[in-house]
PDB file of C-alpha atoms in Angstrom:
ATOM      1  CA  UNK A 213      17.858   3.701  -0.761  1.00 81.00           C
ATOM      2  CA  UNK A 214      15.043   1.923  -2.675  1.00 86.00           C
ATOM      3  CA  UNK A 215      13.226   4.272  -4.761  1.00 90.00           C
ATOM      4  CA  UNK A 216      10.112   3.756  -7.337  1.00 93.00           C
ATOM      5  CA  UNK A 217       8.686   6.075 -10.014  1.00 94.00           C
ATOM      6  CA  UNK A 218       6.090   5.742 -11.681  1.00 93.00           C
ATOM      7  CA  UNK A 219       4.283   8.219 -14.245  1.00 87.00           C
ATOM      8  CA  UNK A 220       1.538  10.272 -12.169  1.00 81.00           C
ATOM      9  CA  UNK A 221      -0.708  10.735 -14.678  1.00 84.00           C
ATOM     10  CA  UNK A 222      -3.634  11.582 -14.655  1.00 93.00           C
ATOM     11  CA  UNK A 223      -4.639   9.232 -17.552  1.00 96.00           C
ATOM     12  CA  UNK A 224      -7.762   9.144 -19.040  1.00 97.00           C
ATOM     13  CA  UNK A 225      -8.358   6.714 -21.583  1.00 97.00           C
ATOM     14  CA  UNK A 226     -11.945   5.680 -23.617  1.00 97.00           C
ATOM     15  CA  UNK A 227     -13.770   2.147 -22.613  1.00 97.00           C
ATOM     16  CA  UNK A 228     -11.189  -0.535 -24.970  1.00 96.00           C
ATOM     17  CA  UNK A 229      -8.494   1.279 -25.172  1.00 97.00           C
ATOM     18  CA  UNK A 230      -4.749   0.044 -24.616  1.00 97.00           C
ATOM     19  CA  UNK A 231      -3.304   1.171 -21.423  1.00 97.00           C
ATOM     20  CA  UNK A 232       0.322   1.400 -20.479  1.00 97.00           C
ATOM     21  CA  UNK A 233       1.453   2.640 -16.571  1.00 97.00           C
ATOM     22  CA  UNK A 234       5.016   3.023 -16.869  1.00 97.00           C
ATOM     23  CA  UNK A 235       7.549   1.881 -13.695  1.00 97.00           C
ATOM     24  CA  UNK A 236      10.959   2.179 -12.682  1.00 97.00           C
ATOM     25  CA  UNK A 237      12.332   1.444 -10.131  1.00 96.00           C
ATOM     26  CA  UNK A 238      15.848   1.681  -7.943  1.00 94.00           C
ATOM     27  CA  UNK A 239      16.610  -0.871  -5.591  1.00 90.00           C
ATOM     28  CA  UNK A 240      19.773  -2.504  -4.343  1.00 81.00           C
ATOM     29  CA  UNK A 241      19.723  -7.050  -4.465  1.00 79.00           C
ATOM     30  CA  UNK A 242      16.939  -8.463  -6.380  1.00 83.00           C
ATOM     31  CA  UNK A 243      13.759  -6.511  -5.177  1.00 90.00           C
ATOM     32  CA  UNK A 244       9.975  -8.275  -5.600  1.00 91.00           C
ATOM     33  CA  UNK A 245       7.962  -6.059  -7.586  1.00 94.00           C
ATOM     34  CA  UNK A 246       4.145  -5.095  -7.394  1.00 95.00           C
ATOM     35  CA  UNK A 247       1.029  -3.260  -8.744  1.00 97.00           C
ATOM     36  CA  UNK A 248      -1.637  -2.598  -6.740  1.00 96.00           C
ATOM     37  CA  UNK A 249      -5.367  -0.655  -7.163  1.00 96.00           C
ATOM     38  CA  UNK A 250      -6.972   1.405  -5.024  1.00 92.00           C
ATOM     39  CA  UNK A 251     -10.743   2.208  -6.064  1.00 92.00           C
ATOM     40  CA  UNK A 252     -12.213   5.154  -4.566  1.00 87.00           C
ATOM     41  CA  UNK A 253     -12.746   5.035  -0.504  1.00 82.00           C
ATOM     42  CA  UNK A 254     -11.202   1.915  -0.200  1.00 86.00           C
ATOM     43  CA  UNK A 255      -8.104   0.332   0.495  1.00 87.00           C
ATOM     44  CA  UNK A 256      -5.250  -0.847  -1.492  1.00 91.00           C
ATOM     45  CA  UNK A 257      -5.748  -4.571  -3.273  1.00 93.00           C
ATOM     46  CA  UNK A 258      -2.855  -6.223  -4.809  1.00 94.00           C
ATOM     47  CA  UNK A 259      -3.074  -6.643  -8.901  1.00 97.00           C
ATOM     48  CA  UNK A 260      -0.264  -8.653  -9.389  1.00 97.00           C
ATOM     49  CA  UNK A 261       3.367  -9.481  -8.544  1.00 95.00           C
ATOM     50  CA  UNK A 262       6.927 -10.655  -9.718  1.00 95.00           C
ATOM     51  CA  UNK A 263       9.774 -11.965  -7.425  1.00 91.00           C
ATOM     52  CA  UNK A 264      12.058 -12.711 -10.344  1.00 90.00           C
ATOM     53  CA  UNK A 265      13.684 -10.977 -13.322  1.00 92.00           C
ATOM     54  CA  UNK A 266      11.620 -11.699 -16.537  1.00 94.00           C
ATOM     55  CA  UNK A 267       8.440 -13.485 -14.292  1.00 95.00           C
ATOM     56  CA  UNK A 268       5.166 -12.141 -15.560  1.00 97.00           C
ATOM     57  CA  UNK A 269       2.611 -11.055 -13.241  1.00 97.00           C
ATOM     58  CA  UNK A 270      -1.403 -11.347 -14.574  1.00 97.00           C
ATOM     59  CA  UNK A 271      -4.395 -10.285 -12.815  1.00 97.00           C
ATOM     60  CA  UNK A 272      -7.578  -9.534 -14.704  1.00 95.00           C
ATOM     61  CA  UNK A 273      -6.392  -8.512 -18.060  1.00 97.00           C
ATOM     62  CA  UNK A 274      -3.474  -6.503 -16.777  1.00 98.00           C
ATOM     63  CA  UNK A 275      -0.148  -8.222 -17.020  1.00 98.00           C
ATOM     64  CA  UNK A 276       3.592  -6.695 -16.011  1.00 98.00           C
ATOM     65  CA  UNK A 277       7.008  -8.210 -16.851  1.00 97.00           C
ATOM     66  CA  UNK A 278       9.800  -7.874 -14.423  1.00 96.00           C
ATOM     67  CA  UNK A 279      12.710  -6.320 -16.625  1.00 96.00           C
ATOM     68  CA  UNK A 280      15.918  -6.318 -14.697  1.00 93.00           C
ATOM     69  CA  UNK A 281      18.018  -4.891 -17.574  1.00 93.00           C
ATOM     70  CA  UNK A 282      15.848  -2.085 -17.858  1.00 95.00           C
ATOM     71  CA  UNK A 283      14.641  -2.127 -14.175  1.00 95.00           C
ATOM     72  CA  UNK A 284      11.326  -1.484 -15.306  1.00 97.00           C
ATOM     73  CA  UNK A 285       7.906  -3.085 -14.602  1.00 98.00           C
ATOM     74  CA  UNK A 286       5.348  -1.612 -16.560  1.00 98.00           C
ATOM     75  CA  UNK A 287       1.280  -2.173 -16.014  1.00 98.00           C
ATOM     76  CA  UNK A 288      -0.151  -2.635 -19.708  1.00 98.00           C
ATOM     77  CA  UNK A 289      -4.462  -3.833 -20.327  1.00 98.00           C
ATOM     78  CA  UNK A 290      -4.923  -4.381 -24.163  1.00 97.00           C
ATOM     79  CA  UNK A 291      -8.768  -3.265 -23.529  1.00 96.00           C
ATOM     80  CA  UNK A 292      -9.652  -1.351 -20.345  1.00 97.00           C
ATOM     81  CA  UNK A 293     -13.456  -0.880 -19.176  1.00 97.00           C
ATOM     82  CA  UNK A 294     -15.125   2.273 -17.417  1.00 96.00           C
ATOM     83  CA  UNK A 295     -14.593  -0.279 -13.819  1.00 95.00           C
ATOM     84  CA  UNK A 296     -10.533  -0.189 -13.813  1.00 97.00           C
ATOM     85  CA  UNK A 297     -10.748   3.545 -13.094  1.00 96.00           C
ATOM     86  CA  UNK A 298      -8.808   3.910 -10.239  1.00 96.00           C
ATOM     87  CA  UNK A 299      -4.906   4.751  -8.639  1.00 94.00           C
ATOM     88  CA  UNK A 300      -2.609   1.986  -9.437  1.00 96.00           C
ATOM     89  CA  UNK A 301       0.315   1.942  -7.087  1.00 95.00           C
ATOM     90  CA  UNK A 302       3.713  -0.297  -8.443  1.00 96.00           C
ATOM     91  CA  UNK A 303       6.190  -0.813  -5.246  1.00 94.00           C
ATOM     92  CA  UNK A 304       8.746  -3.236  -4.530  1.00 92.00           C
ATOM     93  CA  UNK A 305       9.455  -4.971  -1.472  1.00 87.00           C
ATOM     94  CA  UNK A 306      13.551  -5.628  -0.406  1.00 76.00           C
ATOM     95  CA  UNK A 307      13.536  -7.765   2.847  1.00 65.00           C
ATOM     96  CA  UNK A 308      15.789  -6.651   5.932  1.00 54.00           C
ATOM     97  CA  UNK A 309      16.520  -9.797   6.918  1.00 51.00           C
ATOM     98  CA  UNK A 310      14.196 -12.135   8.988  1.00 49.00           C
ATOM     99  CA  UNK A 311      10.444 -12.046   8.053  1.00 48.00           C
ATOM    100  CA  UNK A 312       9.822  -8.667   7.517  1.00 58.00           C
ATOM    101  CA  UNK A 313       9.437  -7.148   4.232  1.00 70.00           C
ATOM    102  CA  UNK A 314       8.611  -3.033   3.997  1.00 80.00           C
ATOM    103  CA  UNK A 315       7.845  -2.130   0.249  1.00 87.00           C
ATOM    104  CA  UNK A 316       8.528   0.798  -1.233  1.00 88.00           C
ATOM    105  CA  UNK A 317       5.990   2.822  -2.906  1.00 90.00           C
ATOM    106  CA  UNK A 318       5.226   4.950  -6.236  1.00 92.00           C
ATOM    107  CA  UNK A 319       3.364   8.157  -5.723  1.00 90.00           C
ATOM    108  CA  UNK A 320       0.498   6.516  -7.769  1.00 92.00           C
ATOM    109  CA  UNK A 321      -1.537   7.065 -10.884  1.00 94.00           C
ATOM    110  CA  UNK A 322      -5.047   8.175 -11.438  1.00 94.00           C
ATOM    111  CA  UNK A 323      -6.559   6.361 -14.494  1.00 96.00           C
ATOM    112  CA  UNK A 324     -10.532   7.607 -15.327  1.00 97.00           C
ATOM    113  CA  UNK A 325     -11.773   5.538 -18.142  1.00 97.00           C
ATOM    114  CA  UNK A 326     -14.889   6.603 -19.703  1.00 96.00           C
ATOM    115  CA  UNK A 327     -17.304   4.964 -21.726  1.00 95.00           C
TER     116      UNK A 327
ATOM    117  CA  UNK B 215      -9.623 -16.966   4.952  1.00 86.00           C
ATOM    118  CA  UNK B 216      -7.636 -13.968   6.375  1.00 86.00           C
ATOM    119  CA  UNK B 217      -9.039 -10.572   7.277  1.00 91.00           C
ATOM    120  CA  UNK B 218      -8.450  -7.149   8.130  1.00 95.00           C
ATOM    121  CA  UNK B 219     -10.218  -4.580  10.353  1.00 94.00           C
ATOM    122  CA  UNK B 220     -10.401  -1.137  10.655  1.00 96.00           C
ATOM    123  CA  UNK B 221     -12.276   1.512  12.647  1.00 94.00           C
ATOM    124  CA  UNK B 222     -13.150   4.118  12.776  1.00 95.00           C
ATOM    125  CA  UNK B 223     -13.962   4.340   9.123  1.00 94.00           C
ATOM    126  CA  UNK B 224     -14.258   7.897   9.064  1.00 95.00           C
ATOM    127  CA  UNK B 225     -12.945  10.362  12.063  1.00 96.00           C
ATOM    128  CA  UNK B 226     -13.154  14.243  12.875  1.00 97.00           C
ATOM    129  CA  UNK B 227     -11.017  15.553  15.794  1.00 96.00           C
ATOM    130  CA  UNK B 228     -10.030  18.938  16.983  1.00 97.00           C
ATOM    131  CA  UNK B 229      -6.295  19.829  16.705  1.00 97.00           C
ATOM    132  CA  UNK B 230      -5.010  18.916  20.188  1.00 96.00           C
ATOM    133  CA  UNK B 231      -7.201  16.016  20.789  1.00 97.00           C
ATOM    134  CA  UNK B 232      -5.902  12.890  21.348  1.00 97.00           C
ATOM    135  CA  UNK B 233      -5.780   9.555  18.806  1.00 96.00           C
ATOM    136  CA  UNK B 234      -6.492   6.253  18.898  1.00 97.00           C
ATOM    137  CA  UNK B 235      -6.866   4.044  15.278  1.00 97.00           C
ATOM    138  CA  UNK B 236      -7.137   0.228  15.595  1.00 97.00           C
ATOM    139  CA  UNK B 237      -6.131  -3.039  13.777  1.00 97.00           C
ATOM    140  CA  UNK B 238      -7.135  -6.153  13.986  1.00 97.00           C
ATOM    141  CA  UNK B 239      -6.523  -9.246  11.676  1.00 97.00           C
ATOM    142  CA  UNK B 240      -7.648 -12.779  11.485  1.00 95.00           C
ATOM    143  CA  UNK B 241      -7.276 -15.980   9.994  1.00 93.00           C
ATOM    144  CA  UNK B 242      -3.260 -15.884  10.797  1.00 91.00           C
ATOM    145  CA  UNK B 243      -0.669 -15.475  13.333  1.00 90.00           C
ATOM    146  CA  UNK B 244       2.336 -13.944  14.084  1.00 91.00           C
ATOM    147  CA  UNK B 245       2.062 -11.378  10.966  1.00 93.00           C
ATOM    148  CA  UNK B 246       4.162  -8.636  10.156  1.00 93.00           C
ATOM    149  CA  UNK B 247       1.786  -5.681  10.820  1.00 95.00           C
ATOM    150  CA  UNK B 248       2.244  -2.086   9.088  1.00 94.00           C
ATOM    151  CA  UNK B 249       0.850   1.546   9.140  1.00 95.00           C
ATOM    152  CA  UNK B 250       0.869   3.987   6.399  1.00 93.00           C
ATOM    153  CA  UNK B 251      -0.783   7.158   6.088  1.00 93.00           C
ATOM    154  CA  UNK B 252      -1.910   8.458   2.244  1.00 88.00           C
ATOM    155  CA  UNK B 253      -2.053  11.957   2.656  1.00 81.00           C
ATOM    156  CA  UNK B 254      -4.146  13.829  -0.209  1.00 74.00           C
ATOM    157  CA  UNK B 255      -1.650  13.553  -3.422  1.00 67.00           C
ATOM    158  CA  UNK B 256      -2.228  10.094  -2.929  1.00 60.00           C
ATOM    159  CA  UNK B 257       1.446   8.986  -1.911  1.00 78.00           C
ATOM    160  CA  UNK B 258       1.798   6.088   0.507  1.00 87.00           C
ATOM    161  CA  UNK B 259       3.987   6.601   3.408  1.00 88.00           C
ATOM    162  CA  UNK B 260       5.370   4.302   5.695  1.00 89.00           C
ATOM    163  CA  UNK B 261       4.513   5.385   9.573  1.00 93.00           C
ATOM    164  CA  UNK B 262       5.261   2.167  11.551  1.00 93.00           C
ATOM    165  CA  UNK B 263       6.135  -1.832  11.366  1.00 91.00           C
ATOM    166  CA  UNK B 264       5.762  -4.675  13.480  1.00 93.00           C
ATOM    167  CA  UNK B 265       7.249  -7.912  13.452  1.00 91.00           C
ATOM    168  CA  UNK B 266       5.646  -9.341  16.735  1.00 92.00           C
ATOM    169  CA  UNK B 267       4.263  -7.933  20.092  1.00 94.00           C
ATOM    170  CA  UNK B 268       5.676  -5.295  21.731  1.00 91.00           C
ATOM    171  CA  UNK B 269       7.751  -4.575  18.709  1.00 92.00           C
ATOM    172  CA  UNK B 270       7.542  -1.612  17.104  1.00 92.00           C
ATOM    173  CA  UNK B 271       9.684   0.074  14.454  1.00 90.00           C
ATOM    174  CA  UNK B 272       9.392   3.877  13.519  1.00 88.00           C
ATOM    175  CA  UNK B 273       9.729   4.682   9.938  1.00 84.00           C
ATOM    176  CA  UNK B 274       9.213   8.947   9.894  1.00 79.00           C
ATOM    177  CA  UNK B 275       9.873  10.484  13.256  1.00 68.00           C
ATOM    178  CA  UNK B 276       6.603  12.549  14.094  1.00 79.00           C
ATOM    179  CA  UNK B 277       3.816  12.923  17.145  1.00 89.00           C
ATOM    180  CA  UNK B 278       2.329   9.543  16.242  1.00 94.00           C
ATOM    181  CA  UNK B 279       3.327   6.257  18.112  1.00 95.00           C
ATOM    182  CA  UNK B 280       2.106   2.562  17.292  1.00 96.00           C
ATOM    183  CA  UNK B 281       1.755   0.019  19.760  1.00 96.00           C
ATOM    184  CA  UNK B 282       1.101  -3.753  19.092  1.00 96.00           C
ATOM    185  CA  UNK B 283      -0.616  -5.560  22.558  1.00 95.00           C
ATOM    186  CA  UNK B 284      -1.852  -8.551  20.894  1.00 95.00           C
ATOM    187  CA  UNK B 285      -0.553 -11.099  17.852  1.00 95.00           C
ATOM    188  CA  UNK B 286      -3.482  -9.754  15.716  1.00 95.00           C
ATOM    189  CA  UNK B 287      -3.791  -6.161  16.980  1.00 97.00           C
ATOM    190  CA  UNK B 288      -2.101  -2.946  15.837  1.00 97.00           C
ATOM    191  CA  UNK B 289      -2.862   0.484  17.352  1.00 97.00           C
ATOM    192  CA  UNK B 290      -1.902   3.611  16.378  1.00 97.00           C
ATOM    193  CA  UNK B 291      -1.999   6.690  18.831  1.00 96.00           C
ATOM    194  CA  UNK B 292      -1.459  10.125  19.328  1.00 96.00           C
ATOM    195  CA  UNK B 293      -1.657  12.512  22.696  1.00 95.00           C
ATOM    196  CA  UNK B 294      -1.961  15.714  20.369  1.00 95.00           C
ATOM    197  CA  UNK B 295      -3.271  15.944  16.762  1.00 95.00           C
ATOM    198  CA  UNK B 296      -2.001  18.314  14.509  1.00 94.00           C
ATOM    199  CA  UNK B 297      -3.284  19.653  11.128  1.00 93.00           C
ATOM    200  CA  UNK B 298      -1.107  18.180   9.119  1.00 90.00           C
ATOM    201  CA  UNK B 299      -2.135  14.519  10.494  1.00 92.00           C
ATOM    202  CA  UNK B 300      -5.161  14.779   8.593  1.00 93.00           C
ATOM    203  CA  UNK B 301      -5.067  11.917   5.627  1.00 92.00           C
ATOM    204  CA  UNK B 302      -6.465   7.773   5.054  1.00 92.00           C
ATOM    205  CA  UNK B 303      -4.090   5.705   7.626  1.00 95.00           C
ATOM    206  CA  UNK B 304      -3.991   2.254   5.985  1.00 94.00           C
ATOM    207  CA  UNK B 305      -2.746  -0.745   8.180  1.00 96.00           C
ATOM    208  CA  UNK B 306      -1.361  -3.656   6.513  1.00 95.00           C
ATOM    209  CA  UNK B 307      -0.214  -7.415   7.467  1.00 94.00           C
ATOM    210  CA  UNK B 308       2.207  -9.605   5.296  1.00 91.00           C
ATOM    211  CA  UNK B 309       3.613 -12.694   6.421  1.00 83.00           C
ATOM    212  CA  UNK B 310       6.309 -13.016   3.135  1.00 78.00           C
ATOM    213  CA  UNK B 311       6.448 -10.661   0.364  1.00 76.00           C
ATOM    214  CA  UNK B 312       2.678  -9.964  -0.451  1.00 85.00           C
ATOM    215  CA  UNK B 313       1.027  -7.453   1.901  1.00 90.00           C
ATOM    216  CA  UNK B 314      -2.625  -6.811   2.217  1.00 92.00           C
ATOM    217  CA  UNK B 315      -4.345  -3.963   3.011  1.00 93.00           C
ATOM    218  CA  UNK B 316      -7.677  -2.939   5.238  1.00 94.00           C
ATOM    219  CA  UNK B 317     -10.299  -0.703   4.437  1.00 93.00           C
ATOM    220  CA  UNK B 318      -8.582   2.722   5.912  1.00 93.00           C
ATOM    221  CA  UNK B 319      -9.488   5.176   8.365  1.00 95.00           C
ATOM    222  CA  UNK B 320     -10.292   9.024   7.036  1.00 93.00           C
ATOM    223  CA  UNK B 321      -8.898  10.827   9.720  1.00 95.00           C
ATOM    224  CA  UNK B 322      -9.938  15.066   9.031  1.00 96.00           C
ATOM    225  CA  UNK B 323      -7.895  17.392  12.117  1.00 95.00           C
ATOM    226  CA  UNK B 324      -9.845  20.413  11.699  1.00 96.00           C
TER     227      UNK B 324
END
């Protein structure tokens, strides 16, 4: 079955710093890939997506390629701030067929940024 | 602009009590509808989908059951809580690829 890991971190970086959340992932046809944050209390919000091999998602400074050769979508920030500490969750979604599309989740990771 | 509800936000029940979380969206129709539950750990889980009323889909066999009575509402139930139901339950709509998420319910079984 579809399967996605993701380093669990925790990751704790200082205010500017370069960030890097690695993903893999495991997933049979051509699976639509995500990142999404979760701040603390709250619900998820997606960060960004890719339905294709070698699309680039961008959301607020984070960006993620879609590497089919390496099956890999990494979440990289070239200068985080103390406000993108949070869990960032990647997943993919494979649709069964009609209109429904389940994704497939990473057990997260906790970044802390401090200043 | 779509939206999605949630409530209780927070919840305390007695192991043995009954269940009853609701979901309500707006601003669309006929979306696919989802429950997960985060226990602490912080992994998502997938409890139930729903691809139109009346149609319900169990992903983990367990004490919970879903029910969907209206295009834009989602419910998720149980006659007897256990311990180990205790996490966030997050309900979710899509209608394509993206899904989107509501606030979350912290459900503590004590």
């Amino acid at each position: 079955g579809d399967s996605v890991t993701q380093m669990e971190g925790p990751v704790t970086l200082s205010e500017e710093a370069f960030l890097t959340i690695n993903c893999t992932y495991t997933a049979t046809g051509y699976p639509s890939l995500f990142w999404y944050v979760q701040y603390p209390g709250e619900g998820l919000q997606l960060l960004l997506k890719a339905t294709k091999a070698d699309d680039k998602g961008s959301n607020k400074g984070f960006e993620a390629t879609y590497r089919k050769e390496t099956t890999s979508f990494h979440l990289e920030k070239g200068s985080v701030q103390v406000s993108d500490s949070a869990v960032y969750f990647c997943a993919l979604s494979s649709g069964s067929g009609g209109s429904n599309y389940k994704l497939t989740f990473g057990k997260g990771t906790l970044l802390t940024v401090n200043p | 602009s779509q939206t999605i509800h949630q409530w209780p936000a927070t919840l305390v029940q007695p192991v043995g009590s009954p269940l009853s979380l609701e979901c309500t969206v707006e601003g669309t129709s006929n979306p696919n509808l989802y429950w997960y539950r985060q226990a602490a750990g912080r992994g998502l889980q997938l409890l139930f989908y729903s691809v139109g009323i009346g149609q319900i889909s169990s992903e983990v066999p367990q004490n919970l059951s879903a029910s969907r009575p209206q295009d834009r509402q989602f419910i998720l139930s149980s006659k007897k809580l256990l311990l180990s139901d205790s996490g966030f339950y997050l309900c979710a709509w899509s209608r394509g690829y993206d899904q989107y998420f509501g606030p979350g319910t912290r459900l503590t079984v004590t």
